[in-house]
CSV table of C-alpha atoms in Angstrom, one decimal:
chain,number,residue,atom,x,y,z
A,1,UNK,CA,0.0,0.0,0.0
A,2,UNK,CA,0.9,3.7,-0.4
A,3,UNK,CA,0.4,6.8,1.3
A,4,UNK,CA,0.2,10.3,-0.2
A,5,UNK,CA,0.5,13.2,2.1
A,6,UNK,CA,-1.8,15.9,1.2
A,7,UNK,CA,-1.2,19.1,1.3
A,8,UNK,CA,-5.4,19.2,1.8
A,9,UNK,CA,-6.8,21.7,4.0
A,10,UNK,CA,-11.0,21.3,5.0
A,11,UNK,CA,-11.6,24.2,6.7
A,12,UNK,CA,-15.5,24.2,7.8
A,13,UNK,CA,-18.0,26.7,9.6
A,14,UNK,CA,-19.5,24.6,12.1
A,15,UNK,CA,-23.1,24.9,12.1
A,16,UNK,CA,-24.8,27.0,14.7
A,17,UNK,CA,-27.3,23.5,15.7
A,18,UNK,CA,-24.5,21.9,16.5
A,19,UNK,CA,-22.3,24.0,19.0
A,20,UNK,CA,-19.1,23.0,20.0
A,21,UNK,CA,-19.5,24.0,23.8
A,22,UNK,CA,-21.7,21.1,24.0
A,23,UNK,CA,-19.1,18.4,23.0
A,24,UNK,CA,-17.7,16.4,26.5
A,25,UNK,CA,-14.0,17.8,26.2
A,26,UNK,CA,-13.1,14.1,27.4
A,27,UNK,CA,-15.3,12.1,24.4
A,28,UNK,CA,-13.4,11.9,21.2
A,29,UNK,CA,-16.1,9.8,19.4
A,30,UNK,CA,-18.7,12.5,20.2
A,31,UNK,CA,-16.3,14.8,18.9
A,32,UNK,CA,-15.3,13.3,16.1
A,33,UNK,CA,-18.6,12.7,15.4
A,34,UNK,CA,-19.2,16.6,15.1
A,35,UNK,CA,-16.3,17.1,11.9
A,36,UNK,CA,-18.5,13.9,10.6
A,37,UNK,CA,-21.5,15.4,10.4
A,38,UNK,CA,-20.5,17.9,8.3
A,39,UNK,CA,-18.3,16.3,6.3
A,40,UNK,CA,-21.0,13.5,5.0
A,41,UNK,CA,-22.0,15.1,1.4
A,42,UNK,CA,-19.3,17.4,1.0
A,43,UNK,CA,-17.9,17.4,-2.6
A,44,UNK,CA,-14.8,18.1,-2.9
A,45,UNK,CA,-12.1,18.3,-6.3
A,46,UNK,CA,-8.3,17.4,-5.5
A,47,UNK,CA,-5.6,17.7,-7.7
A,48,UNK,CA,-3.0,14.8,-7.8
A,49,UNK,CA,0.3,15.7,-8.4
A,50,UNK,CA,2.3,12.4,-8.7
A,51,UNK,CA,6.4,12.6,-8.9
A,52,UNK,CA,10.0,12.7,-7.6
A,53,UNK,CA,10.6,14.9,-4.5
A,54,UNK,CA,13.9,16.1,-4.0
A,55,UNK,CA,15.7,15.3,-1.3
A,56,UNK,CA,13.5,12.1,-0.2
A,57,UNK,CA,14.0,8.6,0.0
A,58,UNK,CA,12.8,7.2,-3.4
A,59,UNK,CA,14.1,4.9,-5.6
A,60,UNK,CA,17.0,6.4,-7.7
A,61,UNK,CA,15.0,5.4,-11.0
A,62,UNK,CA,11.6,6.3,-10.1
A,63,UNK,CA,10.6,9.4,-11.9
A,64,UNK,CA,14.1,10.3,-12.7
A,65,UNK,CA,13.2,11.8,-15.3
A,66,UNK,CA,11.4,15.0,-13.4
A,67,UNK,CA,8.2,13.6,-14.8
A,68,UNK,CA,5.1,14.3,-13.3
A,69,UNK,CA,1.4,12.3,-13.2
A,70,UNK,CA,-1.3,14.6,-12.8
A,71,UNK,CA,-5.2,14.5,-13.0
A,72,UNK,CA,-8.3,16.0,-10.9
A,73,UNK,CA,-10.2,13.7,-8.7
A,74,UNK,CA,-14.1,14.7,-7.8
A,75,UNK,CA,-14.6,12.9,-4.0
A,76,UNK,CA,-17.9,13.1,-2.2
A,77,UNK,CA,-17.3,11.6,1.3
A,78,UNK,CA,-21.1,9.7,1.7
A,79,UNK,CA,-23.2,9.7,5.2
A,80,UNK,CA,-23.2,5.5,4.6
A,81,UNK,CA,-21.2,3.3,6.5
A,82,UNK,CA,-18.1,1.5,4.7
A,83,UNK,CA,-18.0,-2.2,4.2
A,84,UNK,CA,-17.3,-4.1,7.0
A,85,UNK,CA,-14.0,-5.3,5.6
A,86,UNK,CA,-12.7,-1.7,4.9
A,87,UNK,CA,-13.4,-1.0,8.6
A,88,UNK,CA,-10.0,-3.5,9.7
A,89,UNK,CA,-8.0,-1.0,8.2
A,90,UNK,CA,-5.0,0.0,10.5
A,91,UNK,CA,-4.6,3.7,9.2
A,92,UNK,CA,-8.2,3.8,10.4
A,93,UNK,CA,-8.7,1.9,12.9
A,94,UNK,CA,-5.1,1.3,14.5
A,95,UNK,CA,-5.4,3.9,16.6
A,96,UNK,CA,-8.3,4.4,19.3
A,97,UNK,CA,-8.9,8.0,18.9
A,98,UNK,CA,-10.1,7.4,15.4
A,99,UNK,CA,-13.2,6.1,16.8
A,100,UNK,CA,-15.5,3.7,15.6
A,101,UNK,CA,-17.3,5.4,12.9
A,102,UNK,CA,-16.4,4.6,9.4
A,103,UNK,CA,-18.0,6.0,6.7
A,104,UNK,CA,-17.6,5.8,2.4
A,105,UNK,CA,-16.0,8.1,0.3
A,106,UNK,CA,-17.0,7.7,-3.2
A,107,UNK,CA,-15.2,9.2,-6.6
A,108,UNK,CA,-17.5,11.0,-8.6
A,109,UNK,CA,-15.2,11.0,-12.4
A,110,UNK,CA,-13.0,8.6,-14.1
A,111,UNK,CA,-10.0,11.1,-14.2
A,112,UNK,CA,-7.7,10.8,-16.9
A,113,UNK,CA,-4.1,12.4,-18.0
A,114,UNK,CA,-2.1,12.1,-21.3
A,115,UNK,CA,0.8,9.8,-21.9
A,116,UNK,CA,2.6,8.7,-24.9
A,117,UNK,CA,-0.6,6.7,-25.9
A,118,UNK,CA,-2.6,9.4,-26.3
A,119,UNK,CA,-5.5,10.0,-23.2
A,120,UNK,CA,-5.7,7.4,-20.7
A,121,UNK,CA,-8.5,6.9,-17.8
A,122,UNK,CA,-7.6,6.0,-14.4
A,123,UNK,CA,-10.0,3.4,-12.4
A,124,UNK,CA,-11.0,4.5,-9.1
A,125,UNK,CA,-12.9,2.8,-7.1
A,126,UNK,CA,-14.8,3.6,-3.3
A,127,UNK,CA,-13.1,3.5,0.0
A,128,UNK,CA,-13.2,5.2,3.7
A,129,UNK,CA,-12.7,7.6,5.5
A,130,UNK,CA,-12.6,8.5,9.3
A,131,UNK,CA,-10.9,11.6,11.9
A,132,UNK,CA,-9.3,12.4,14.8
A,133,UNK,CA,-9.6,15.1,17.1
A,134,UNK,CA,-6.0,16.7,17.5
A,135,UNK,CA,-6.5,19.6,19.2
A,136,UNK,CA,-9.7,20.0,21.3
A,137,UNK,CA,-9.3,23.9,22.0
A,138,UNK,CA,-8.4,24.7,18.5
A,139,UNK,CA,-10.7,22.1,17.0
A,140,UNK,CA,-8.2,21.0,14.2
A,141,UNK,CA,-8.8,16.9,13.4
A,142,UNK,CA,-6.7,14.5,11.6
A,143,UNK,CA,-8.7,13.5,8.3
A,144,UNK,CA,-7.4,10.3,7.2
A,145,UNK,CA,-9.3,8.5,3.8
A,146,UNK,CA,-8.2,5.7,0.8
A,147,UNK,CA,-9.2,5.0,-2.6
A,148,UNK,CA,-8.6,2.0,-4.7
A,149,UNK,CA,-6.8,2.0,-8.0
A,150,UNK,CA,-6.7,-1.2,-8.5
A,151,UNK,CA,-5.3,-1.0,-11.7
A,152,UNK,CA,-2.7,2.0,-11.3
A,153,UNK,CA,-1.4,4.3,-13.7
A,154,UNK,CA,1.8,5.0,-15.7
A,155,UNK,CA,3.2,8.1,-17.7
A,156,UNK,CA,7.1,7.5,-18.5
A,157,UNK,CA,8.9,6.5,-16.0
A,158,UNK,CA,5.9,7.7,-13.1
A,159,UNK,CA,3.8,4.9,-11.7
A,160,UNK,CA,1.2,4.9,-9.6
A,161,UNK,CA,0.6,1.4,-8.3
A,162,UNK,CA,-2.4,-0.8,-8.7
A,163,UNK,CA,-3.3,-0.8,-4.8
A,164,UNK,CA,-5.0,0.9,-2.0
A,165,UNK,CA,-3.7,4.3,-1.7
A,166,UNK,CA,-4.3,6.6,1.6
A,167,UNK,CA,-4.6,10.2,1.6
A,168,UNK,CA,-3.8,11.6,5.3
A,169,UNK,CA,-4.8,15.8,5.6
A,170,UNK,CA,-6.1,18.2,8.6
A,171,UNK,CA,-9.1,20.1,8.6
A,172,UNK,CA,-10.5,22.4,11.7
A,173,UNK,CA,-13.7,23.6,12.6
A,174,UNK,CA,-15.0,27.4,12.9
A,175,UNK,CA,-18.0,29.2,14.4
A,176,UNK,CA,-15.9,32.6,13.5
A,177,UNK,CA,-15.6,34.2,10.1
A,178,UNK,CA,-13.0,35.8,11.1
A,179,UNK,CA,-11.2,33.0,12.5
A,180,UNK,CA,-11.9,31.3,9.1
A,181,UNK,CA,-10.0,34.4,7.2
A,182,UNK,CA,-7.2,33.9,9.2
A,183,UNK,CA,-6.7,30.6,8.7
A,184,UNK,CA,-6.7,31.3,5.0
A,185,UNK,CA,-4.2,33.3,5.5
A,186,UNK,CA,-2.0,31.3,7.0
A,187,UNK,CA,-2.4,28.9,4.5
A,188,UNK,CA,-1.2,31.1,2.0
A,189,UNK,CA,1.7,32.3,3.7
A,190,UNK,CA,2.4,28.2,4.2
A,191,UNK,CA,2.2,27.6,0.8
A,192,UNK,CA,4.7,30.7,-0.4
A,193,UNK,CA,7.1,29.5,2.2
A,194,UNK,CA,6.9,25.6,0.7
A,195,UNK,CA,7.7,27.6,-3.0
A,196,UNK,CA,10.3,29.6,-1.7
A,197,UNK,CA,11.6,26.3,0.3
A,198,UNK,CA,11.8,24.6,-2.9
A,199,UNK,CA,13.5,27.0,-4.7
A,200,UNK,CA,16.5,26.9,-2.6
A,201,UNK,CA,16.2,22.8,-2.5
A,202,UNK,CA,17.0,23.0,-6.5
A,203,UNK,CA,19.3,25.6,-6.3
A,204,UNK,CA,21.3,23.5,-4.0
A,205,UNK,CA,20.6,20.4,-6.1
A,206,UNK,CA,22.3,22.3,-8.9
A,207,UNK,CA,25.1,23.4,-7.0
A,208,UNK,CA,25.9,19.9,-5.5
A,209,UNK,CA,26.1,18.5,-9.3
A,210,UNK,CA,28.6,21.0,-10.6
């Protein structure tokens, strides 16, 4: 199996029927039952970025070439319980503040990228997701889900392998606007530093090969 880090941020208004003064600070089911609730329907669009990562511990031949596999996937992450067999999963389930409530995520397109054979379609099929309160006073949750592809994906020398792949993010719950707005601004301010970050990782690359 394979796990994708996400650079994935969820970040949700919390309903006003649902306050979060009336979660027991000592339940974590009930709690993650909260960033649940309002997860189950949400639609969501991510955009998969496959390839090398300088600096890391990959295989010297895999994507050598710089290469990149990308394609959108559409999610909707359902109010139905998973199958009982997805619910042994050890991301999930391994640890006990994940709870006991499973639920499906479903993809919504067949995404597809171009490769030297012209435009190819990726199978997807349904998996599960669950969360893990992380931080009760700032209401941020571990969101951990997987998708099958059980028949993988190549473009040159970038696979993606026919198995179960696992998606791990972190989402937070807001009852402010304004907390929402700052958050967003963090993230943006996160994501210029991981540019800038990146920058100087090549510019070292390049310096370390001459």
């Amino acid at each position: 199996s394979t796990s994708f880090p996400l650079l994935l941020f969820l970040l949700l208004l919390l309903h006003p029927s649902t306050p979060l003064s009336t979660a027991p600070s000592n339940n974590n089911s009930y709690n993650n039952q909260i960033l649940l609730s309002r997860l189950q329907t949400t639609q969501c669009e991510l955009l998969l970025s496959i390839g090398r990562i300088p600096n890391t511990a990959m295989p010297p031949d895999w994507a050598a070439s710089g290469a990149k596999l990308v394609f959108p996937l559409e999610i909707e992450f359902t109010p139905e319980p998973c199958p009982y067999e997805m619910t042994k999963e050890r991301l999930l389930r391994g640890d006990a503040l994940m709870g006991t409530s499973l639920y499906a995520v479903e993809p919504l397109n067949e995404p597809t990228f171009i490769s030297r054979k012209g435009m190819e379609t990726i199978k997807v099929t349904s998996g599960a997701y669950g969360c893990q309160i992380q931080g009760l006073a700032n209401q941020r949750y571990a969101l951990r889900f997987f998708l099958d592809f059980p028949e993988g994906a190549v473009r040159n020398d970038v696979e993606l392998p026919a198995e179960r792949i696992y998606f791990l993010s972190s989402c937070w719950l807001f009852e402010d606007e304004r907390v929402l707005e700052r958050a967003r601004q963090r993230k943006e301010t996160l994501e210029t530093t991981i540019e800038e970050v990146a920058l100087e990782l090549e510019d070292m690359d390049r310096a370390m090969s001459k």
